[in-house]
PDB file of C-alpha atoms in Angstrom:
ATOM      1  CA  UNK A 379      51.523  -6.611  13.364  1.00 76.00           C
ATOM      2  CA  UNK A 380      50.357  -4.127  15.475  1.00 84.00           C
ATOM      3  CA  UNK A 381      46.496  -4.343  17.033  1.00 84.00           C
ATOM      4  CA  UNK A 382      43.741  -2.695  15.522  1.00 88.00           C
ATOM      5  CA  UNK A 383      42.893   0.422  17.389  1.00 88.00           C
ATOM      6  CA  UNK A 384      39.335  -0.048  17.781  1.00 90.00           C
ATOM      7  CA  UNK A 385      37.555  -0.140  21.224  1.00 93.00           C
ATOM      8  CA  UNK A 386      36.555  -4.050  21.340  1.00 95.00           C
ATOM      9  CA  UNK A 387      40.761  -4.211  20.808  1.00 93.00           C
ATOM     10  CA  UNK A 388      41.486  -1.816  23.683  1.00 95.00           C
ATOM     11  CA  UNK A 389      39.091  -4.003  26.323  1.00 97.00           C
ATOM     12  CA  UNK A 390      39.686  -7.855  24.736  1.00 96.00           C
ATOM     13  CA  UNK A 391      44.131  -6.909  24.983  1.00 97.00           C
ATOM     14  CA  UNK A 392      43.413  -6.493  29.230  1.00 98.00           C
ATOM     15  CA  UNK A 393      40.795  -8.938  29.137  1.00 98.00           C
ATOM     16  CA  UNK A 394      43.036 -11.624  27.865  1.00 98.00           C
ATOM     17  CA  UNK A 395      45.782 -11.039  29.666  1.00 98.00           C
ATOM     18  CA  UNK A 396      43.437 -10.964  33.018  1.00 98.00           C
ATOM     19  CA  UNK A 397      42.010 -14.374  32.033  1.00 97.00           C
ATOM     20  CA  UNK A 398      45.340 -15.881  31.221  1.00 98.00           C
ATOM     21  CA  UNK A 399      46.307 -15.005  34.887  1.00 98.00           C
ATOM     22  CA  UNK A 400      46.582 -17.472  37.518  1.00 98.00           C
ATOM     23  CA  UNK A 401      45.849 -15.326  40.208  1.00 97.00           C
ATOM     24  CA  UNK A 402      43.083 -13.286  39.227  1.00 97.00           C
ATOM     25  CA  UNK A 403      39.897 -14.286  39.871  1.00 95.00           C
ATOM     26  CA  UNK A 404      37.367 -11.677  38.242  1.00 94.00           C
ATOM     27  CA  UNK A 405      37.646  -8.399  35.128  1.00 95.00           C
ATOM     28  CA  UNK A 406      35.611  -6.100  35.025  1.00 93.00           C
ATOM     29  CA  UNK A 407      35.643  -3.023  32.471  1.00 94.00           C
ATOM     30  CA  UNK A 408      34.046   0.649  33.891  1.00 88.00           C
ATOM     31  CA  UNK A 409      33.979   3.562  35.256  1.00 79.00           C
ATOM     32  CA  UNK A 410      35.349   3.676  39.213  1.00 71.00           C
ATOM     33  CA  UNK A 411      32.304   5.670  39.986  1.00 72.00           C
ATOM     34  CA  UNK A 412      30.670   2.014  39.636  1.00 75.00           C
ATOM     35  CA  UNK A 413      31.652   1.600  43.009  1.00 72.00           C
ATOM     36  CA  UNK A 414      32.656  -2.202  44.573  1.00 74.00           C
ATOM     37  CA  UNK A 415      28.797  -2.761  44.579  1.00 75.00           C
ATOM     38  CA  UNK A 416      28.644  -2.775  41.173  1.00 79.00           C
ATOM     39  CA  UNK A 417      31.587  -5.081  40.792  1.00 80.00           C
ATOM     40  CA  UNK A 418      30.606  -7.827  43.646  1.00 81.00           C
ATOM     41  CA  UNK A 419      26.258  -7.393  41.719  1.00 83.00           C
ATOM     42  CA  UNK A 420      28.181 -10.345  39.156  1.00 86.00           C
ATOM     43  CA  UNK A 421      27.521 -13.530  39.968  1.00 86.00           C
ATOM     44  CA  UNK A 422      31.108 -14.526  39.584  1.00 88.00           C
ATOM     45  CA  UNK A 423      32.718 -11.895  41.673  1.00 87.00           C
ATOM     46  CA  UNK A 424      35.932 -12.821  43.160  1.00 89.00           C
ATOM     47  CA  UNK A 425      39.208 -11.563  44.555  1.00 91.00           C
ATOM     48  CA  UNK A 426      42.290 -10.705  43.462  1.00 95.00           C
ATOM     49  CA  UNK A 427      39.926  -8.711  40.686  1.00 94.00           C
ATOM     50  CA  UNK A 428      41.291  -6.239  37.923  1.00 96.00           C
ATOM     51  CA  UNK A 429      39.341  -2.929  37.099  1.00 94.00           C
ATOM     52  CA  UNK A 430      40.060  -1.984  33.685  1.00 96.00           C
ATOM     53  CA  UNK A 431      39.332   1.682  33.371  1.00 94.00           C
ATOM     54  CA  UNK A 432      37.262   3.859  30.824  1.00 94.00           C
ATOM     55  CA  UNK A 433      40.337   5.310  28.819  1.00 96.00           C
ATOM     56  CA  UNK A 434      41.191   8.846  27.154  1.00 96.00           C
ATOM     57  CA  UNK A 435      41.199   7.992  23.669  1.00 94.00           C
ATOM     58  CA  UNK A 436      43.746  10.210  21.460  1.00 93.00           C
ATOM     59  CA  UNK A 437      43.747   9.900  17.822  1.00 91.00           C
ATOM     60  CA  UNK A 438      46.354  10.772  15.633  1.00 87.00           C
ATOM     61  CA  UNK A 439      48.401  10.557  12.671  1.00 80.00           C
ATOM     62  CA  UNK A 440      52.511  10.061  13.031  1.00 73.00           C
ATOM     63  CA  UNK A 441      53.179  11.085   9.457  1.00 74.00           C
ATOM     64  CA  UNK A 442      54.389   7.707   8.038  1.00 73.00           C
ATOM     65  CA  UNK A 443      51.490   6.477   6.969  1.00 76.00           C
ATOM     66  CA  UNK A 444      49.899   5.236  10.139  1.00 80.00           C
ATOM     67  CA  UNK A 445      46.750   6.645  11.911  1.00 87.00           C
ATOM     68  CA  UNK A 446      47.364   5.572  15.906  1.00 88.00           C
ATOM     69  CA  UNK A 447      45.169   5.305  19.229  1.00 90.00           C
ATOM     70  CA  UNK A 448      46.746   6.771  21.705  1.00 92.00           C
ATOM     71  CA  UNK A 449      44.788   4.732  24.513  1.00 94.00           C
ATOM     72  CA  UNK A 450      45.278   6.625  28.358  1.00 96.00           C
ATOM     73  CA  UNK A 451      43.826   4.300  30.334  1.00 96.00           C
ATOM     74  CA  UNK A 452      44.357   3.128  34.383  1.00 96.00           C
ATOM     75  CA  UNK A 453      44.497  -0.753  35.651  1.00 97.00           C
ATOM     76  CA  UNK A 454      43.608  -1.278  39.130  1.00 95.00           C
ATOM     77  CA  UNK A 455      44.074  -4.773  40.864  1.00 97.00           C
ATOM     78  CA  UNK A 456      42.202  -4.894  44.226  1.00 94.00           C
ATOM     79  CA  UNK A 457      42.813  -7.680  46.691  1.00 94.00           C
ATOM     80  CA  UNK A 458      40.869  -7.611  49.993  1.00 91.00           C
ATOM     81  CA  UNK A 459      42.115  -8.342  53.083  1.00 93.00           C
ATOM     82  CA  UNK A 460      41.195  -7.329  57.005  1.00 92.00           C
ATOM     83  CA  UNK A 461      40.783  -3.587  58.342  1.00 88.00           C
ATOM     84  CA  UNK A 462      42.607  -5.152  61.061  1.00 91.00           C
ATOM     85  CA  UNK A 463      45.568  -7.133  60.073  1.00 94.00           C
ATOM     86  CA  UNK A 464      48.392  -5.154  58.812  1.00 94.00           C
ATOM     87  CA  UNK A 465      50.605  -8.218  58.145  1.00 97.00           C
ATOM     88  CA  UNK A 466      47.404  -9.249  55.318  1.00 96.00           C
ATOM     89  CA  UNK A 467      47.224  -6.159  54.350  1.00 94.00           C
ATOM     90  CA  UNK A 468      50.799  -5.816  53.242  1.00 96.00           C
ATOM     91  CA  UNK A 469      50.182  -9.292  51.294  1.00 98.00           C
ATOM     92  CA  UNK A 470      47.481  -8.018  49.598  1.00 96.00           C
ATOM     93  CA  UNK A 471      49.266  -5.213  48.705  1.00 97.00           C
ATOM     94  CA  UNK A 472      52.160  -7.298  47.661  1.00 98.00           C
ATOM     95  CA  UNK A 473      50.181  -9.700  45.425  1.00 98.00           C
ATOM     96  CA  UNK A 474      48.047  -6.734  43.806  1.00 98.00           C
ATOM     97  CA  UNK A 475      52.054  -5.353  42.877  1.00 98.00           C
ATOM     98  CA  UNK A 476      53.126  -8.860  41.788  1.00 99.00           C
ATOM     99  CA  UNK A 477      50.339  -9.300  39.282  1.00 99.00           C
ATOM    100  CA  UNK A 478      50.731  -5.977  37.835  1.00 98.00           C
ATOM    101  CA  UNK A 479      54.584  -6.672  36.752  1.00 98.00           C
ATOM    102  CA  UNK A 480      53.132  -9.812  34.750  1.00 98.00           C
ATOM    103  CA  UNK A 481      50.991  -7.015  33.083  1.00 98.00           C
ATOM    104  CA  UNK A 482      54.297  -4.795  32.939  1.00 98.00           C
ATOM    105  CA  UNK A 483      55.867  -7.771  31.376  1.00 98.00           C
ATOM    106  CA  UNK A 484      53.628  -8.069  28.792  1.00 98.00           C
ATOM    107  CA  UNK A 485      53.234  -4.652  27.973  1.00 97.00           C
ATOM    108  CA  UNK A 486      57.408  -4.538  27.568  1.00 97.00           C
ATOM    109  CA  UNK A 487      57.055  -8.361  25.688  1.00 97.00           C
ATOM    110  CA  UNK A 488      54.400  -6.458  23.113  1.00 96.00           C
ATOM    111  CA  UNK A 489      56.139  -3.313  22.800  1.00 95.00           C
ATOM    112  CA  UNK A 490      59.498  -5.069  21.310  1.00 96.00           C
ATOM    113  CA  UNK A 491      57.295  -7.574  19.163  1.00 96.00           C
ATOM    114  CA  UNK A 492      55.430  -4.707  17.683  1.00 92.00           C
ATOM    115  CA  UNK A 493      51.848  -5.351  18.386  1.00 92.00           C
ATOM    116  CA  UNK A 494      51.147  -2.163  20.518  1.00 92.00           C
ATOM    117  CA  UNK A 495      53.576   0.954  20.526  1.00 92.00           C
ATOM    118  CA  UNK A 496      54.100   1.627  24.486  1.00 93.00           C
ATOM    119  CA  UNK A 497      56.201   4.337  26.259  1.00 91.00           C
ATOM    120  CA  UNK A 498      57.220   1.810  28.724  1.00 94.00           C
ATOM    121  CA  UNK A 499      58.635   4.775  30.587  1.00 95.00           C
ATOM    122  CA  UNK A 500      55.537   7.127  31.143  1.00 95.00           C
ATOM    123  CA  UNK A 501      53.429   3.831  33.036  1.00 97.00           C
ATOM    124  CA  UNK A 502      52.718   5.006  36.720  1.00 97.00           C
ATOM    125  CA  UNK A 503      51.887   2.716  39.645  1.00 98.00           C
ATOM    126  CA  UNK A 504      50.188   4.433  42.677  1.00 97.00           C
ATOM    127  CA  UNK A 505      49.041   2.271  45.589  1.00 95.00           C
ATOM    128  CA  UNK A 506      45.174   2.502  45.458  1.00 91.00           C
ATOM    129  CA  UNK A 507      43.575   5.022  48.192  1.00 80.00           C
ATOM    130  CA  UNK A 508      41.599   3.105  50.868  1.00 75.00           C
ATOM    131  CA  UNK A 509      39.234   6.207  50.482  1.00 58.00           C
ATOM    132  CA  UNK A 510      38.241   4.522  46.790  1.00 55.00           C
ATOM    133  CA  UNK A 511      37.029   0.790  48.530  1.00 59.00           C
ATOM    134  CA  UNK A 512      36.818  -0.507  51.880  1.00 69.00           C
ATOM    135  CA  UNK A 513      38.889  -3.471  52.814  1.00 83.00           C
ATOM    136  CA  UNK A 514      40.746  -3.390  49.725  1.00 87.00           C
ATOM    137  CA  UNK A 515      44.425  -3.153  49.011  1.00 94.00           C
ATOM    138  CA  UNK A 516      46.345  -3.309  45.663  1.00 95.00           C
ATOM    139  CA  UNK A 517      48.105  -1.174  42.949  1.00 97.00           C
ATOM    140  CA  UNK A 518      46.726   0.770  39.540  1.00 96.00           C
ATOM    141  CA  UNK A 519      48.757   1.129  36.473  1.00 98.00           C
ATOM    142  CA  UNK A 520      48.449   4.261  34.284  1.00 98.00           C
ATOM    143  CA  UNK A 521      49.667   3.697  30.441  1.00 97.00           C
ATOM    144  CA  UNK A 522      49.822   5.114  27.676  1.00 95.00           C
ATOM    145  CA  UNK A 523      49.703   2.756  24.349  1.00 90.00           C
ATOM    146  CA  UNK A 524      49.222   2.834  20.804  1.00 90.00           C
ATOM    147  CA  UNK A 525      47.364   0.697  18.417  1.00 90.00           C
ATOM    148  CA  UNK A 526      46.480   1.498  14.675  1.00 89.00           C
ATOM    149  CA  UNK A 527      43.153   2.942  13.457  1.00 87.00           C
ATOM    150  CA  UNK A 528      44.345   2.420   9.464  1.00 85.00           C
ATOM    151  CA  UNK A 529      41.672  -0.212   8.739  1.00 84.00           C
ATOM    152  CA  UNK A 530      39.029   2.381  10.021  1.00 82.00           C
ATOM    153  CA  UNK A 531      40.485   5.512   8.500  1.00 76.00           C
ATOM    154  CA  UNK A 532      41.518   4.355   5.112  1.00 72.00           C
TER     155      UNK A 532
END
């Protein structure tokens, strides 16, 4: 069955799957303009961390009976590692990448079982600018996906 479209949905689907992951140590749902002091004011700040972003919300109707979300939304994972050491910096860089595929993964694993609608083939991964946070490396995800806003609209 597909997920409910609502916004407690859209956060709790990335916050599970961030939780679930070995690797990650810290989510965190906001705006980027938050800046990395925002994220490292939580007590339990960590590294690797994933930065769910505020989405573009896009509701609509597909004609068979379903009202959708269509959630446009960005996933950064940051990983920090020295201004100085390139060989850390390509590790962080590669780890940030790694976790993302297990997010990729699910996305795909979801998508065939039904519970969100996903154009697996519109997701974007663009290394993260080093203009955006200093000392950190990693990878953010753009998708697009679709959950159902029946139970609200109905």
């Amino acid at each position: 069955m597909i997920l409910s479209g609502d916004f407690t949905s859209y956060v709790a689907y990335f916050r599970q799957w961030a939780t679930a992951h070995p690797d990650l140590k810290f989510f965190l749902y906001g705006g980027v303009e938050k800046g990395m002091d925002y994220a490292r004011s939580f007590p339990d700040f960590d590294y690797p961390l994933a930065w769910l972003e505020q989405p573009i919300v896009l509701p609509g109707d597909n004609f068979a009976a379903n009202h959708m979300a269509v959630y446009k939304t960005g996933l950064s994972v940051l990983v920090q590692a020295p201004l100085d050491d390139n060989d850390a910096q390509i590790a962080a860089y590669a780890q940030s990448f790694q976790i993302l595929l297990t997010l990729l993964k699910k996305l795909r694993l979801d998508n065939r079982a039904k519970t969100i609608l996903c154009d697996l083939n519109s997701i974007r991964l663009e290394a993260v600018s080093l203009l955006w946070a200093d000392s950190h490396y990693g990878w953010r995800m753009e998708v697009n996906f679709e959950m159902n806003l029946n139970e609200f609209l109905y």
